[in-house]
mmCIF file of C-alpha atoms in Angstrom:
data_model
loop_
_atom_site.group_PDB
_atom_site.id
_atom_site.type_symbol
_atom_site.label_atom_id
_atom_site.label_comp_id
_atom_site.label_asym_id
_atom_site.label_seq_id
_atom_site.Cartn_x
_atom_site.Cartn_y
_atom_site.Cartn_z
ATOM 1 C CA UNK A 843 130.660 28.866 93.944
ATOM 2 C CA UNK A 844 133.365 30.701 91.977
ATOM 3 C CA UNK A 845 133.536 34.398 92.846
ATOM 4 C CA UNK A 846 134.925 36.858 90.289
ATOM 5 C CA UNK A 847 136.904 39.848 91.548
ATOM 6 C CA UNK A 848 135.356 42.985 90.043
ATOM 7 C CA UNK A 849 137.643 46.012 90.224
ATOM 8 C CA UNK A 850 138.384 49.331 88.589
ATOM 9 C CA UNK A 851 141.187 50.907 86.587
ATOM 10 C CA UNK A 852 142.432 54.361 87.518
ATOM 11 C CA UNK A 853 142.407 55.240 83.817
ATOM 12 C CA UNK A 854 139.371 57.431 84.407
ATOM 13 C CA UNK A 855 141.292 59.428 87.014
ATOM 14 C CA UNK A 856 144.459 59.858 84.941
ATOM 15 C CA UNK A 857 143.734 63.574 84.485
ATOM 16 C CA UNK A 858 143.919 64.109 88.258
ATOM 17 C CA UNK A 859 147.091 64.521 90.267
ATOM 18 C CA UNK A 860 148.562 61.354 91.711
ATOM 19 C CA UNK A 861 147.914 62.425 95.311
ATOM 20 C CA UNK A 862 144.297 63.248 94.525
ATOM 21 C CA UNK A 863 143.830 59.825 92.913
ATOM 22 C CA UNK A 864 145.299 58.045 95.935
ATOM 23 C CA UNK A 865 143.043 59.914 98.344
ATOM 24 C CA UNK A 866 140.011 58.646 96.417
ATOM 25 C CA UNK A 867 140.987 54.974 96.454
ATOM 26 C CA UNK A 868 138.954 54.185 99.556
ATOM 27 C CA UNK A 869 135.814 55.418 97.765
ATOM 28 C CA UNK A 870 136.063 53.235 94.649
ATOM 29 C CA UNK A 871 133.552 50.645 95.925
ATOM 30 C CA UNK A 872 136.007 47.794 95.302
ATOM 31 C CA UNK A 873 139.124 46.278 96.824
ATOM 32 C CA UNK A 874 140.670 45.568 93.403
ATOM 33 C CA UNK A 875 142.492 48.519 91.878
ATOM 34 C CA UNK A 876 144.515 48.775 88.660
ATOM 35 C CA UNK A 877 147.151 51.508 88.772
ATOM 36 C CA UNK A 878 148.409 53.083 85.547
ATOM 37 C CA UNK A 879 152.151 53.644 85.583
ATOM 38 C CA UNK A 880 151.884 56.464 83.079
ATOM 39 C CA UNK A 881 151.220 60.178 82.650
ATOM 40 C CA UNK A 882 150.675 62.077 85.886
ATOM 41 C CA UNK A 883 150.528 58.739 87.733
ATOM 42 C CA UNK A 884 154.028 57.519 86.797
ATOM 43 C CA UNK A 885 155.381 55.460 89.677
ATOM 44 C CA UNK A 886 158.431 56.186 91.784
ATOM 45 C CA UNK A 887 159.630 55.034 95.219
ATOM 46 C CA UNK A 888 157.668 57.660 97.135
ATOM 47 C CA UNK A 889 154.463 56.878 95.252
ATOM 48 C CA UNK A 890 154.889 53.145 95.726
ATOM 49 C CA UNK A 891 155.304 53.675 99.480
ATOM 50 C CA UNK A 892 152.154 55.813 99.542
ATOM 51 C CA UNK A 893 150.183 53.201 97.610
ATOM 52 C CA UNK A 894 151.378 50.446 99.940
ATOM 53 C CA UNK A 895 150.273 52.417 102.982
ATOM 54 C CA UNK A 896 146.894 53.061 101.364
ATOM 55 C CA UNK A 897 146.475 49.384 100.511
ATOM 56 C CA UNK A 898 147.119 48.409 104.120
ATOM 57 C CA UNK A 899 144.667 51.017 105.413
ATOM 58 C CA UNK A 900 141.805 50.038 103.098
ATOM 59 C CA UNK A 901 142.563 46.389 102.297
ATOM 60 C CA UNK A 902 143.282 47.028 98.621
ATOM 61 C CA UNK A 903 144.811 44.685 96.050
ATOM 62 C CA UNK A 904 146.724 46.194 93.132
ATOM 63 C CA UNK A 905 147.483 45.293 89.570
ATOM 64 C CA UNK A 906 149.673 47.590 87.472
ATOM 65 C CA UNK A 907 149.184 48.603 83.867
ATOM 66 C CA UNK A 908 152.559 49.124 82.201
ATOM 67 C CA UNK A 909 153.308 52.463 80.501
ATOM 68 C CA UNK A 910 151.754 52.657 77.035
ATOM 69 C CA UNK A 911 151.995 56.284 75.875
ATOM 70 C CA UNK A 912 154.705 56.489 73.184
ATOM 71 C CA UNK A 913 155.665 52.892 73.976
ATOM 72 C CA UNK A 914 156.297 50.357 71.222
ATOM 73 C CA UNK A 915 158.173 47.179 72.116
ATOM 74 C CA UNK A 916 158.469 46.388 68.390
ATOM 75 C CA UNK A 917 160.049 49.714 67.429
ATOM 76 C CA UNK A 918 162.523 49.476 64.524
ATOM 77 C CA UNK A 919 164.674 52.202 66.121
ATOM 78 C CA UNK A 920 167.387 50.753 68.379
ATOM 79 C CA UNK A 921 167.648 54.008 70.321
ATOM 80 C CA UNK A 922 163.905 54.285 70.941
ATOM 81 C CA UNK A 923 163.617 50.582 71.735
ATOM 82 C CA UNK A 924 166.392 50.839 74.311
ATOM 83 C CA UNK A 925 164.636 53.713 76.104
ATOM 84 C CA UNK A 926 161.309 51.878 75.868
ATOM 85 C CA UNK A 927 162.636 48.701 77.475
ATOM 86 C CA UNK A 928 164.399 50.635 80.235
ATOM 87 C CA UNK A 929 161.130 52.409 81.023
ATOM 88 C CA UNK A 930 159.258 49.098 81.134
ATOM 89 C CA UNK A 931 161.932 47.478 83.309
ATOM 90 C CA UNK A 932 161.538 50.376 85.722
ATOM 91 C CA UNK A 933 157.793 49.797 85.787
ATOM 92 C CA UNK A 934 158.332 46.093 86.521
ATOM 93 C CA UNK A 935 160.574 47.003 89.443
ATOM 94 C CA UNK A 936 157.919 49.260 90.945
ATOM 95 C CA UNK A 937 155.202 46.668 90.333
ATOM 96 C CA UNK A 938 157.312 44.231 92.344
ATOM 97 C CA UNK A 939 157.838 46.774 95.132
ATOM 98 C CA UNK A 940 154.079 47.345 95.181
ATOM 99 C CA UNK A 941 153.369 43.594 95.482
ATOM 100 C CA UNK A 942 151.149 43.918 92.413
ATOM 101 C CA UNK A 943 149.250 40.766 91.519
ATOM 102 C CA UNK A 944 149.790 41.325 87.788
ATOM 103 C CA UNK A 945 151.610 43.617 85.355
ATOM 104 C CA UNK A 946 149.645 44.314 82.161
ATOM 105 C CA UNK A 947 151.683 44.793 78.974
ATOM 106 C CA UNK A 948 150.659 46.117 75.557
ATOM 107 C CA UNK A 949 152.115 44.243 72.565
ATOM 108 C CA UNK A 950 154.172 45.967 69.923
ATOM 109 C CA UNK A 951 152.799 47.786 66.900
ATOM 110 C CA UNK A 952 153.592 48.236 63.234
ATOM 111 C CA UNK A 953 155.089 51.521 62.106
ATOM 112 C CA UNK A 954 155.170 53.576 58.934
ATOM 113 C CA UNK A 955 158.249 51.680 57.726
ATOM 114 C CA UNK A 956 157.168 48.138 58.635
ATOM 115 C CA UNK A 957 156.264 47.375 55.014
ATOM 116 C CA UNK A 958 159.947 47.649 54.072
ATOM 117 C CA UNK A 959 161.043 45.052 56.669
ATOM 118 C CA UNK A 960 158.464 42.224 56.542
ATOM 119 C CA UNK A 961 158.270 40.291 59.782
ATOM 120 C CA UNK A 962 160.846 42.402 61.614
ATOM 121 C CA UNK A 963 158.290 44.013 63.913
ATOM 122 C CA UNK A 964 156.908 40.618 64.984
ATOM 123 C CA UNK A 965 160.399 39.292 65.690
ATOM 124 C CA UNK A 966 161.225 42.328 67.819
ATOM 125 C CA UNK A 967 157.875 42.106 69.593
ATOM 126 C CA UNK A 968 158.648 38.531 70.644
ATOM 127 C CA UNK A 969 162.221 39.322 71.684
ATOM 128 C CA UNK A 970 161.058 42.242 73.823
ATOM 129 C CA UNK A 971 158.430 40.128 75.571
ATOM 130 C CA UNK A 972 161.026 37.437 76.266
ATOM 131 C CA UNK A 973 163.350 40.023 77.828
ATOM 132 C CA UNK A 974 160.562 41.494 79.951
ATOM 133 C CA UNK A 975 159.398 38.051 81.036
ATOM 134 C CA UNK A 976 162.923 37.134 82.160
ATOM 135 C CA UNK A 977 163.120 40.329 84.214
ATOM 136 C CA UNK A 978 159.657 39.747 85.655
ATOM 137 C CA UNK A 979 160.667 36.246 86.755
ATOM 138 C CA UNK A 980 163.670 37.659 88.595
ATOM 139 C CA UNK A 981 161.416 40.176 90.343
ATOM 140 C CA UNK A 982 158.640 37.707 91.098
ATOM 141 C CA UNK A 983 156.060 39.596 89.016
ATOM 142 C CA UNK A 984 153.348 37.903 86.962
ATOM 143 C CA UNK A 985 152.901 39.507 83.545
ATOM 144 C CA UNK A 986 150.215 39.142 80.901
ATOM 145 C CA UNK A 987 149.726 40.547 77.406
ATOM 146 C CA UNK A 988 146.655 42.551 76.432
ATOM 147 C CA UNK A 989 144.950 42.122 73.068
ATOM 148 C CA UNK A 990 144.988 45.399 71.110
ATOM 149 C CA UNK A 991 143.013 46.260 67.946
ATOM 150 C CA UNK A 992 144.684 45.594 64.604
ATOM 151 C CA UNK A 993 142.969 48.726 63.258
ATOM 152 C CA UNK A 994 145.386 50.703 65.437
ATOM 153 C CA UNK A 995 148.358 48.750 63.986
ATOM 154 C CA UNK A 996 148.938 46.493 66.988
ATOM 155 C CA UNK A 997 150.442 43.045 66.432
ATOM 156 C CA UNK A 998 148.439 40.865 68.834
ATOM 157 C CA UNK A 999 144.737 41.416 68.226
ATOM 158 C CA UNK A 1000 143.225 37.985 67.574
ATOM 159 C CA UNK A 1001 143.611 34.396 68.817
ATOM 160 C CA UNK A 1002 145.791 33.471 65.830
ATOM 161 C CA UNK A 1003 148.390 36.050 66.924
ATOM 162 C CA UNK A 1004 148.509 34.609 70.429
ATOM 163 C CA UNK A 1005 148.639 31.027 69.124
ATOM 164 C CA UNK A 1006 151.650 32.033 67.032
ATOM 165 C CA UNK A 1007 153.309 33.670 70.033
ATOM 166 C CA UNK A 1008 152.828 30.550 72.183
ATOM 167 C CA UNK A 1009 154.112 28.257 69.419
ATOM 168 C CA UNK A 1010 157.267 30.327 69.003
ATOM 169 C CA UNK A 1011 158.076 30.965 72.665
ATOM 170 C CA UNK A 1012 156.240 28.475 74.894
ATOM 171 C CA UNK A 1013 156.294 31.193 77.572
ATOM 172 C CA UNK A 1014 153.710 30.820 80.372
ATOM 173 C CA UNK A 1015 152.419 34.354 79.815
ATOM 174 C CA UNK A 1016 148.702 34.877 80.222
ATOM 175 C CA UNK A 1017 146.256 36.993 78.237
ATOM 176 C CA UNK A 1018 144.563 40.166 79.415
ATOM 177 C CA UNK A 1019 141.356 39.977 77.425
ATOM 178 C CA UNK A 1020 140.155 43.506 76.759
ATOM 179 C CA UNK A 1021 136.538 42.991 75.762
ATOM 180 C CA UNK A 1022 136.289 46.479 74.257
ATOM 181 C CA UNK A 1023 139.272 45.772 72.015
ATOM 182 C CA UNK A 1024 138.092 42.313 70.976
ATOM 183 C CA UNK A 1025 134.651 43.754 70.154
ATOM 184 C CA UNK A 1026 136.247 46.121 67.628
ATOM 185 C CA UNK A 1027 137.711 43.100 65.828
ATOM 186 C CA UNK A 1028 134.718 40.742 66.285
ATOM 187 C CA UNK A 1029 137.069 38.464 68.190
ATOM 188 C CA UNK A 1030 135.447 38.140 71.631
ATOM 189 C CA UNK A 1031 133.840 34.748 70.998
ATOM 190 C CA UNK A 1032 136.990 33.315 69.328
ATOM 191 C CA UNK A 1033 139.091 34.309 72.358
ATOM 192 C CA UNK A 1034 136.694 32.519 74.708
ATOM 193 C CA UNK A 1035 136.398 29.509 72.408
ATOM 194 C CA UNK A 1036 140.104 29.076 71.700
ATOM 195 C CA UNK A 1037 142.105 30.562 74.567
ATOM 196 C CA UNK A 1038 139.930 30.462 77.682
ATOM 197 C CA UNK A 1039 142.686 28.629 79.576
ATOM 198 C CA UNK A 1040 145.127 31.496 78.883
ATOM 199 C CA UNK A 1041 142.867 34.346 80.051
ATOM 200 C CA UNK A 1042 144.083 35.537 83.461
ATOM 201 C CA UNK A 1043 142.698 39.079 83.583
ATOM 202 C CA UNK A 1044 139.789 40.947 81.973
ATOM 203 C CA UNK A 1045 139.425 44.613 80.989
ATOM 204 C CA UNK A 1046 135.879 45.829 80.510
ATOM 205 C CA UNK A 1047 134.524 48.931 78.778
ATOM 206 C CA UNK A 1048 131.885 49.436 76.121
ATOM 207 C CA UNK A 1049 131.898 50.832 72.589
ATOM 208 C CA UNK A 1050 129.821 50.807 69.414
ATOM 209 C CA UNK A 1051 132.188 48.560 67.487
ATOM 210 C CA UNK A 1052 133.908 51.455 65.711
ATOM 211 C CA UNK A 1053 136.269 53.223 68.143
ATOM 212 C CA UNK A 1054 137.830 52.328 71.484
ATOM 213 C CA UNK A 1055 135.571 54.760 73.356
ATOM 214 C CA UNK A 1056 135.909 53.330 76.894
ATOM 215 C CA UNK A 1057 132.200 53.884 77.518
ATOM 216 C CA UNK A 1058 130.350 52.650 80.574
ATOM 217 C CA UNK A 1059 129.026 49.089 80.590
ATOM 218 C CA UNK A 1060 125.692 49.033 78.752
ATOM 219 C CA UNK A 1061 126.300 52.293 76.894
ATOM 220 C CA UNK A 1062 127.534 50.606 73.709
ATOM 221 C CA UNK A 1063 126.806 47.465 71.714
ATOM 222 C CA UNK A 1064 128.711 44.782 73.660
ATOM 223 C CA UNK A 1065 126.566 41.930 74.973
ATOM 224 C CA UNK A 1066 127.811 41.831 78.557
ATOM 225 C CA UNK A 1067 125.174 39.284 79.516
ATOM 226 C CA UNK A 1068 126.831 36.847 77.114
ATOM 227 C CA UNK A 1069 130.310 37.827 78.398
ATOM 228 C CA UNK A 1070 129.246 37.213 82.012
ATOM 229 C CA UNK A 1071 127.728 33.828 81.177
ATOM 230 C CA UNK A 1072 130.886 32.848 79.292
ATOM 231 C CA UNK A 1073 133.029 33.730 82.316
ATOM 232 C CA UNK A 1074 130.773 31.676 84.563
ATOM 233 C CA UNK A 1075 130.911 28.664 82.230
ATOM 234 C CA UNK A 1076 134.716 28.698 82.194
ATOM 235 C CA UNK A 1077 134.850 29.030 85.991
ATOM 236 C CA UNK A 1078 136.746 32.318 85.784
ATOM 237 C CA UNK A 1079 137.713 33.550 89.258
ATOM 238 C CA UNK A 1080 140.304 36.240 88.543
ATOM 239 C CA UNK A 1081 139.879 40.013 88.168
ATOM 240 C CA UNK A 1082 137.430 41.798 85.903
ATOM 241 C CA UNK A 1083 138.607 45.409 85.765
ATOM 242 C CA UNK A 1084 136.286 48.216 84.695
ATOM 243 C CA UNK A 1085 138.278 50.391 82.296
ATOM 244 C CA UNK A 1086 135.468 52.809 81.439
ATOM 245 C CA UNK A 1087 136.028 56.554 81.491
ATOM 246 C CA UNK A 1088 132.410 57.376 82.351
ATOM 247 C CA UNK A 1089 129.568 55.700 84.306
ATOM 248 C CA UNK A 1090 132.256 53.887 86.290
ATOM 249 C CA UNK A 1091 130.293 53.167 89.460
ATOM 250 C CA UNK A 1092 127.246 52.120 87.438
ATOM 251 C CA UNK A 1093 129.502 49.760 85.483
ATOM 252 C CA UNK A 1094 130.811 48.212 88.708
ATOM 253 C CA UNK A 1095 127.253 47.692 89.932
ATOM 254 C CA UNK A 1096 126.081 46.147 86.648
ATOM 255 C CA UNK A 1097 129.003 43.741 86.520
ATOM 256 C CA UNK A 1098 128.466 42.818 90.145
ATOM 257 C CA UNK A 1099 124.901 41.799 89.310
ATOM 258 C CA UNK A 1100 125.811 39.993 86.085
ATOM 259 C CA UNK A 1101 128.673 38.070 87.653
ATOM 260 C CA UNK A 1102 127.056 37.534 91.056
#
């Protein structure tokens, strides 16, 4: 029987100090942890060493979420884009040093001047992903792209966007299906129907279909029973990461039951 790996993102602990977050890792009720390389938890050599020691002590397996605050891999500014890519390359290096199983990347976004340069943001988005993929290959890191809501100006929000990306690049880059994000766009079923073979990682949180609230599982309007059954039908055996900011342990328990 296929067994799904239910884990938790440290998003809900991002307001804590890094050291405090690390000390709590053995109490997360899971062996599968997603580290955010951002904010107060930005990675460096010392922090990677500490995380590695902690993983060995408590038998933990890490994935890493790439930096996303003020990050836009489709930025029209050459100066900002250069800094952005350097920051992401640094994150890839630390993900490799951490032996992370996956590095999660946000796609690019439109800006206030995109209307004056039709298609330029998509072209830059693709070029940036190609550069990051090449670097990831050199470092031995698996990367995947997360679907983000179009209502927040992101470029890859629905299956059609990913189909276009695969047609243009043929890169073997998987999809991180964020169920909360796809719910905002009414795209959850289309992702499962059209791109099940590309889904390599799942982010789970709930919302009411209006804002990306990162609520606990069962606190919003997402049908997680249907999601769980869909994962079972496709034989999904990779990680399902709770990305809620409240009711985290309850969410882990509910998913454990639904996916068990």
